[in-house]
Every structure is written in structure tokens, then in C-alpha cells.
Coordinates of C-alpha atoms in Angstrom, one line a residue:
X1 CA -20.8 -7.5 -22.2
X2 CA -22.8 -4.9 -24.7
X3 CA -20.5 -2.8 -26.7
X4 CA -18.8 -0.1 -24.6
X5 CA -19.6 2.8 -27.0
X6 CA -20.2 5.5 -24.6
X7 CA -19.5 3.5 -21.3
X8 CA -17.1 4.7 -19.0
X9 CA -14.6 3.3 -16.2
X10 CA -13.3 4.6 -13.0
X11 CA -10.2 3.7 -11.6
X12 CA -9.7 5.0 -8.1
X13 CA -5.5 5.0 -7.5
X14 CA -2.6 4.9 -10.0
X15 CA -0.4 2.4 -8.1
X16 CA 1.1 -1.0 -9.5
X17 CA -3.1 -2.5 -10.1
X18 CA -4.7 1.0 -11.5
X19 CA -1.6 1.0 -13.7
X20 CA -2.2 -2.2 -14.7
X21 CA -5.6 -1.7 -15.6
X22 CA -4.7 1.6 -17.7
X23 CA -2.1 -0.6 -19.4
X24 CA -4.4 -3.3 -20.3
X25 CA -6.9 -0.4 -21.6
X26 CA -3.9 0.8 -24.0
X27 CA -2.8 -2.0 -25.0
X28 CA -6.7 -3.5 -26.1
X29 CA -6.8 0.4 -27.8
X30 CA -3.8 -0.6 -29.7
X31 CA -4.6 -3.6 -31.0
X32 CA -7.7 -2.2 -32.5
X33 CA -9.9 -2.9 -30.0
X34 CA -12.9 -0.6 -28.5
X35 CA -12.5 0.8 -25.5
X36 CA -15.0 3.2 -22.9
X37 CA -14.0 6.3 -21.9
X38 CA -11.3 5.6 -19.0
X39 CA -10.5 8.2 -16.1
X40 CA -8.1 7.1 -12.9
X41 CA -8.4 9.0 -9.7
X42 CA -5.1 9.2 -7.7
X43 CA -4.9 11.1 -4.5
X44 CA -1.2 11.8 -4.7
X45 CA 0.9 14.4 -7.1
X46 CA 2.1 11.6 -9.0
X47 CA 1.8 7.6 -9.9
X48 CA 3.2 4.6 -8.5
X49 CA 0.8 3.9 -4.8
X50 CA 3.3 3.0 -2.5
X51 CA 6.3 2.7 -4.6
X52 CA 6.1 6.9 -5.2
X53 CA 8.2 7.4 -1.7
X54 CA 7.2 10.6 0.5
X55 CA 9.2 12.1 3.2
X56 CA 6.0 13.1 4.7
X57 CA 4.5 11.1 7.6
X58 CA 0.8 11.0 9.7
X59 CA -1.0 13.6 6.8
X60 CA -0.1 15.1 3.4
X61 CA 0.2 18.5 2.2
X62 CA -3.6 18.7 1.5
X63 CA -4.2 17.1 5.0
X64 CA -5.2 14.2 3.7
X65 CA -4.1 10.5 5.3
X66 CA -0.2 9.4 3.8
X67 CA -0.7 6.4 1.3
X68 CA 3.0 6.1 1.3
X69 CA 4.5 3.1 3.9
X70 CA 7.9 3.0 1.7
X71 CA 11.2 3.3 3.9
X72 CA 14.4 5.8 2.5
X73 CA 16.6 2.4 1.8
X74 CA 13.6 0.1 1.6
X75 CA 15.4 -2.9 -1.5
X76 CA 13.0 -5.5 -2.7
X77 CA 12.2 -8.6 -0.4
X78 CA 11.7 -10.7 -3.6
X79 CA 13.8 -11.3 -7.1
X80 CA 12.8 -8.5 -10.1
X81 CA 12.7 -11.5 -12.4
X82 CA 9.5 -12.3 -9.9
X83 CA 8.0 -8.9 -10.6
X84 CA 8.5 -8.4 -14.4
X85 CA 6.1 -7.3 -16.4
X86 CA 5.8 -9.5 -19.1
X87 CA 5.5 -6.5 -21.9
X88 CA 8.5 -4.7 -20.0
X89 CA 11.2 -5.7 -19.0
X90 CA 13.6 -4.8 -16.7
X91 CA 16.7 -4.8 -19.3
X92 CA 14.9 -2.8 -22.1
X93 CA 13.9 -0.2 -19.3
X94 CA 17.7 -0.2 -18.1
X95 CA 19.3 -1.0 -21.4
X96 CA 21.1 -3.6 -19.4
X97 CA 21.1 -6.2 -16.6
X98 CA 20.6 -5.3 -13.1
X99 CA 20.4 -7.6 -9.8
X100 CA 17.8 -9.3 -8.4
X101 CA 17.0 -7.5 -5.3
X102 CA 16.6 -3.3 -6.7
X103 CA 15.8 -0.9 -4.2
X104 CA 13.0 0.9 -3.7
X105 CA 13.7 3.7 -6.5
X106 CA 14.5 1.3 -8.8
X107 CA 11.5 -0.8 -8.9
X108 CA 9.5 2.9 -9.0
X109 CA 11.3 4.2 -11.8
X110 CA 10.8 0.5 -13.4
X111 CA 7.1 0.7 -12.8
X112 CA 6.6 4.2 -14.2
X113 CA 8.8 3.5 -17.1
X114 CA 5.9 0.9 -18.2
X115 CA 3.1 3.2 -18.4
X116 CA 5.3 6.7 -20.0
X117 CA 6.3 4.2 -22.8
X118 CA 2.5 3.5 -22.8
X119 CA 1.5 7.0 -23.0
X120 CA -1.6 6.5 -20.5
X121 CA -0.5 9.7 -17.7
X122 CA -3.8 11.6 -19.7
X123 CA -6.2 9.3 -18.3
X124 CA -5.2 10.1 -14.5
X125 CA -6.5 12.6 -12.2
X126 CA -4.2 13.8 -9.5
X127 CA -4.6 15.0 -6.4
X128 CA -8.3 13.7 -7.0
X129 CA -9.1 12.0 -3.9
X130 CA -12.4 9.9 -4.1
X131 CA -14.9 10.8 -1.4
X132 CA -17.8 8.6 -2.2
X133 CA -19.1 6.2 -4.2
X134 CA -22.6 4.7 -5.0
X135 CA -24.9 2.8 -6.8
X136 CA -28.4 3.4 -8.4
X137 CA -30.5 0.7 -9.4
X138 CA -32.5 3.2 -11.2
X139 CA -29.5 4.1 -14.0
X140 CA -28.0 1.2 -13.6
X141 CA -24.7 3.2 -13.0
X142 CA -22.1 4.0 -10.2
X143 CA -21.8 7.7 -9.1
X144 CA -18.4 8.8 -8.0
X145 CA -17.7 11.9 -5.9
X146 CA -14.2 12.9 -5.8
X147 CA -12.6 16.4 -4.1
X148 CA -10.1 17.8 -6.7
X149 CA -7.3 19.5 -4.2
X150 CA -6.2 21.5 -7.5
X151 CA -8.9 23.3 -8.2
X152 CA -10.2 23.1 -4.3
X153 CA -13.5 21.9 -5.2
X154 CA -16.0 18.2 -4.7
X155 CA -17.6 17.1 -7.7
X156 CA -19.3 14.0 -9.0
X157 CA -19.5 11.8 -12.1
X158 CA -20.9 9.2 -13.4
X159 CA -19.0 5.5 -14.7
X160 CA -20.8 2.2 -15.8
X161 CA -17.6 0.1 -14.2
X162 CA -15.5 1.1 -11.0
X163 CA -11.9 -0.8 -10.5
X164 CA -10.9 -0.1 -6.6
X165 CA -7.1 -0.5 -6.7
X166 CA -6.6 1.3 -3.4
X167 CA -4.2 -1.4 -2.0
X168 CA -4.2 -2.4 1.2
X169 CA -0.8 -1.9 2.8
X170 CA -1.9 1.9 3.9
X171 CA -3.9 2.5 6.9
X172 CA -1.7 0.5 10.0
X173 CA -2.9 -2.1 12.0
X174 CA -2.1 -0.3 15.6
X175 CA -2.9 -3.0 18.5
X176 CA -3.2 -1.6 21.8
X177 CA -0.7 -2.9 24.7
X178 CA -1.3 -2.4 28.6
X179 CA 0.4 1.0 29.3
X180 CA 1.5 2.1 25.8
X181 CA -0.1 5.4 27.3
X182 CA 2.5 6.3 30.0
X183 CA 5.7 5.2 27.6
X184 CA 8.0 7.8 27.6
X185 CA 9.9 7.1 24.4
X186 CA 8.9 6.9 20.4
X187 CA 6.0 4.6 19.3
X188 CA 5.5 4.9 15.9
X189 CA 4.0 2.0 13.1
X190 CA 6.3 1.3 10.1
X191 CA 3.9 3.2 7.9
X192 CA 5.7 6.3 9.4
X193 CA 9.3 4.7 9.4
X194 CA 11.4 6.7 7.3
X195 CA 14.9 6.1 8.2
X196 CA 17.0 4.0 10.7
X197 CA 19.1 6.8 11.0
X198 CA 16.6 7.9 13.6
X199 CA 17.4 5.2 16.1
X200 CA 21.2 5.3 16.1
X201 CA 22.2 4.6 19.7
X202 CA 18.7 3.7 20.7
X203 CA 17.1 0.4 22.4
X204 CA 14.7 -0.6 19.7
X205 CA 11.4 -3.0 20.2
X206 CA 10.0 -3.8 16.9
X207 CA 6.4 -5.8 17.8
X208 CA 5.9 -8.4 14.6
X209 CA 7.8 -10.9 13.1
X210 CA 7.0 -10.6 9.1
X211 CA 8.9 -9.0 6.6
X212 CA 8.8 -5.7 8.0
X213 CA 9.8 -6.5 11.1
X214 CA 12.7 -8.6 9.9
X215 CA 13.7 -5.4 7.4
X216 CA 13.4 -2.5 10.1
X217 CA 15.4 -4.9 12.5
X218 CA 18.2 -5.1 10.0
X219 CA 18.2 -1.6 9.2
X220 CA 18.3 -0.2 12.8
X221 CA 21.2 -2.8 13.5
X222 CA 23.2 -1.9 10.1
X223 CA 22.3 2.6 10.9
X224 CA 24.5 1.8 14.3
X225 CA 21.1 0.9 17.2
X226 CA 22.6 -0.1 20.5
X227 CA 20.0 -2.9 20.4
X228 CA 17.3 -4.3 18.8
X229 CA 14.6 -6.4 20.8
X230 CA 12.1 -8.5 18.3
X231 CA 8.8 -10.0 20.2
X232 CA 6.4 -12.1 17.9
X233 CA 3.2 -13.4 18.6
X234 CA 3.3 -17.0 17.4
X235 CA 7.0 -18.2 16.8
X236 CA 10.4 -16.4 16.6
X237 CA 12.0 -15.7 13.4
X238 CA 14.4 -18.1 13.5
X239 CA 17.5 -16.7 12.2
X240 CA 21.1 -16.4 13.7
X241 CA 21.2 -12.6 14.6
X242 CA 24.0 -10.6 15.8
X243 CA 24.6 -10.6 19.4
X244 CA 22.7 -7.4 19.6
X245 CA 19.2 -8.6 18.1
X246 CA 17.2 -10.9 20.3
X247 CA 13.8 -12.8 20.0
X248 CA 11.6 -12.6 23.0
X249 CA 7.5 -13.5 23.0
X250 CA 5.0 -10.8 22.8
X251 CA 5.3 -8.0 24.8
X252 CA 2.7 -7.9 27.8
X253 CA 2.5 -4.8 29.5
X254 CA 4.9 -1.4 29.5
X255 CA 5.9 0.7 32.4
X256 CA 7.3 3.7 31.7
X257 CA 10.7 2.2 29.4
X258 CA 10.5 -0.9 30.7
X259 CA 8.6 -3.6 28.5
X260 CA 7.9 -7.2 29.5
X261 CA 7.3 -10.1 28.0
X262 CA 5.4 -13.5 27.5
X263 CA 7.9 -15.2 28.9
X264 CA 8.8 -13.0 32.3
X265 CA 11.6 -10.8 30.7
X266 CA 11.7 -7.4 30.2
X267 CA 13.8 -4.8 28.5
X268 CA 14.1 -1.1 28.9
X269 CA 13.8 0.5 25.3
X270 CA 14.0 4.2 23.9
X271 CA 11.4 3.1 20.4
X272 CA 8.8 0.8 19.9
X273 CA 8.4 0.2 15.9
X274 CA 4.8 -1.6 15.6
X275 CA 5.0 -4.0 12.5
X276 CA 1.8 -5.2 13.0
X277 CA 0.7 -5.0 9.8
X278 CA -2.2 -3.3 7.5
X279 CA -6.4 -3.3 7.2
X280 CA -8.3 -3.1 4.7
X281 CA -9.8 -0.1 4.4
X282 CA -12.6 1.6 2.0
X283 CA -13.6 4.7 3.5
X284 CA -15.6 6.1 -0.2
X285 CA -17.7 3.0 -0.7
X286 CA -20.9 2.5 1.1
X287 CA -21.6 -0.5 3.6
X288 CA -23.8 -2.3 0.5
X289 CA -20.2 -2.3 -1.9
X290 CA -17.9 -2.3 1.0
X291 CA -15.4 -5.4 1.2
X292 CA -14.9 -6.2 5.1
X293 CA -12.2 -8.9 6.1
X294 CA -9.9 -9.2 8.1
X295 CA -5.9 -9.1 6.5
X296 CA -5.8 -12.4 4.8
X297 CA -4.2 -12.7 1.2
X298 CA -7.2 -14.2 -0.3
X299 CA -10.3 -12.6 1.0
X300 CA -14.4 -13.9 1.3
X301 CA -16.3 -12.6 -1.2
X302 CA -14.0 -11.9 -4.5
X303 CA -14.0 -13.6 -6.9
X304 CA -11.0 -15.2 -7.9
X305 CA -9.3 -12.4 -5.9
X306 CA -10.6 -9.7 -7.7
X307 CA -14.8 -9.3 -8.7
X308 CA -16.8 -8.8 -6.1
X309 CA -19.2 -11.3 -5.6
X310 CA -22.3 -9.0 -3.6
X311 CA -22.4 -7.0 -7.3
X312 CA -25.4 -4.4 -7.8
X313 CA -25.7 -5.6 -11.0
X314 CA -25.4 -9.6 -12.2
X315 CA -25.8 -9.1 -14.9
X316 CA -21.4 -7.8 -15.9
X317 CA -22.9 -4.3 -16.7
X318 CA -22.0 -2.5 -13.6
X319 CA -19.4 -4.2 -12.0
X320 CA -17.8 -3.3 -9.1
X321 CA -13.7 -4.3 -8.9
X322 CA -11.4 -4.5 -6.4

């Protein structure tokens, strides 16, 4: 790579990878090393992606789509000594120990502690939106159109290097089932699940059978539902539930309350919670730079996870991330 003397780098969102990337920009910077001019675009007020909790649900306050999927008492599904940064750590944010499974406001405050020790909240952009972004073989250089809700106008600037660090756990995965349409109760996905609270007393389907199915299944049950009916695609669960939380196959068709099921059951319920899961989705980047797959942890066409292969430029000096 040629010397990054007046080179410059867009980061589009300030969640867990963008922060990341700002880090690893400091921290080069404070060893001595050379870095380009570095400017982060986040759509929300503040840092953290999904970890930055919003009561809000469907749009924001600038009528943009929520990023937000986090749940009120949403705790980690895996051990902090899995998620620890290995320049921060958990105990000299805390000054102590902690368990292994924080909630959700933990792990945020955690996450933000990181990057105010590391003094990098100058090189973000909030409420900046990105609208577009392109490439022109002519300059050689990626042109990024963002919407500043601030100042209420769209402008545009150019970057030699783009980092996409969107995330992908954001825009729902909503499959369609016969007669959703004439349900007469609450079908929401758990992007918009806010609180179990909501479902005290209520027959609850939850549709998926992953982590956030098992999570929101648990929480209803503990927030007092009078039942809680689990159908999964491909196989159950597994575990020993309370006498109130069944398994049953996936749901077939729905008639007014009543739901039925693979295997010839049916259930009258008051909810249907669709854990179904997340796309990816890159609305700003044009077909040419867009990454298309379907939900898979490793998709086609990064490399090693991250660079994207179908690059403008070969060549490492425009390189598209994501």
C-alpha cells in the first residue's frame, strides 16, 4: 500500500466492527504510526449498533428504519471472557470481577468504555445516515453520499477506502404463512420485541428455534404468559420445558387464532413472535459493490470473511470492506 498521506477512510456505522476499526486506527496513531484522515458515519444519536438499546420500534425519530433488535432484559448468550477485548478488559473497565453472562447494558457500557478511554468519539458522524455509495474508475476513489439529520441536509464526499460495518442482524427475515392476513391477534418479528411484559396472560407462538427463539420463549414464560407454543422448521429444541412451553413442527396455515401445524395440531394463540432471523442488507451500495447471500456465517465472495473479493480496484488502493 502507498503511503496514506492525504488518503482517507469511511467507516459507515459505529457498532462493535466500526469501533473496532477506529480502535485499531488509534491505536496504529499511538504507536507512531501514519494514519489517513478517518471519518465514521453512524445513523444513530450515539455508538454501540445494536448494543445502544432503543425503546423505539418500526422507524426512528428521523423516520428512518430502527437498527436496534436489543430486548429490555436481553443478558448475553455467551461468557464475557469470550468477548473480551484483548486491550480492555472487563475488570479494569469495572474495577472488579463480574459474571460471565452480563446483560445487555453491561456489555454496552463495556463496549463504549473501550473507545472513550481511546478518545476516538471525534472521528464519528451521527445521525449521518449513508445514502449512497460509488466507485469511479476515473479517480480511482469511492464517493459517499450521506444525509446529515442535524443539519437536515445530503451531501457527498470523497474516501480512498470504505469499511461497511453495518451488521447484519437489522432488517428481519419476515416469511410469509397461509392466512397470516386474517390473524386477529399481535404478529410482530423480535427486531420489535421490547419486553415480555407485553404478553403476560397471552398464548404465545414464537416461529424459529435459534437463540432468539429460545430467549423470547424463556422470557414470556418467566414475565407470567399463560403459554408458550415453539414450532421449528427442522428439529425441536430439545430441552425439558416447563409444562407450559411445548415444541410442535412448523406452523402451516392460520385461521383467525387458530394456528396449525406440521404434524395435524393446532393451537389458538393471542401473539405470534417471528424469530426467523436477519438478511443482509446494503441498501447505499450499488449492484456492482453490493454483497448478496443469503444468512450464512461465512458468506461467497469475502475474503477471509471480510475483503471483498469483486474489488474495483486490485490493486489494495481502493478497497471496499465489509
Amino acid at each position: 500500500m502507498s503511503s496514506v498521506v492525504n488518503k482517507r477512510v469511511a467507516i459507515v456505522g459505529a457498532g462493535p466492527s466500526g469501533l473496532a476499526q477506529l480502535r485499531a486506527f488509534q491505536s496504529a496513531a499511538e504507536k507512531g504510526t501514519e494514519i489517513p484522515d478517518i471519518v465514521c458515519f453512524e445513523k444513530q444519536a450515539d455508538w454501540g449498533g445494536l448494543w445502544n438499546y432503543t425503546w423505539r420500534t418500526g422507524l426512528d425519530e428521523h423516520g428512518e428504519p430502527c437498527h436496534g433488535s436489543m430486548y429490555r432484559y436481553l443478558w448475553s448468550n455467551a461468557p464475557k471472557e469470550c468477548l473480551e477485548f484483548a486491550d480492555y478488559t472487563f475488570d479494569e473497565h469495572f474495577g472488579r470481577s463480574i459474571g460471565s453472562y452480563p446483560p445487555r447494558a453491561v456489555l454496552w457500557d463495556y463496549i463504549k468504555g473501550r473507545v472513550e478511554k481511546a478518545d476516538v468519539r471525534k472521528w464519528v458522524r451521527f445521525n449521518s445516515p449513508v445514502r449512497m455509495i460509488t466507485y469511479a474508475d476515473s479517480t480511482e476513489k469511492f464517493t459517499v453520499t450521506v444525509h446529515n439529520h442535524a443539519a437536515g441536509k445530503t451531501y457527498s464526499e470523497e474516501f480512498d477506502f470504505v469499511v461497511v460495518a453495518t451488521g447484519h442482524f437489522s432488517v428481519p427475515n419476515v416469511p410469509y404463512f397461509d392466512g397470516v392476513e386474517q390473524f386477529t391477534g399481535r404478529v410482530l418479528h423480535s427486531h420489535d420485541f421490547r419486553d415480555a411484559v407485553e404478553f403476560s396472560g397471552k398464548d404465545v407462538l414464537i416461529i424459529g428455534r435459534s437463540y432468539s427463539a429460545e430467549d423470547i420463549a424463556s422470557q414470556c414464560f418467566k414475565y407470567g404468559a399463560k403459554s408458550v407454543t415453539i414450532s421449528y422448521r427442522s428439529q425441536p429444541i430439545g430441552y425439558e420445558w416447563p409444562d407450559n412451553i411445548q415444541e410442535v413442527p412448523l406452523l402451516q396455515t392460520i385461521r383467525n387464532k387458530t394456528c396449525s401445524f406440521k404434524d395435524g395440531t393446532s393451537k389458538e394463540v393471542d401473539a405470534i413472535i417471528l424469530c426467523t432471523g436477519y438478511i443482509h442488507h446494503y441498501p447505499f451500495l450499488p449492484d456492482e459493490l453490493r454483497l448478496t447471500t443469503a444468512n450464512v456465517f461465512y458468506p461467497p465472495g469475502l475474503y477471509k470473511g471480510v475483503v471483498w473479493q469483486s474489488n474495483p480496484k486490485r490493486n489494495a488502493e481502493s478497497i471496499l470492506l465489509v
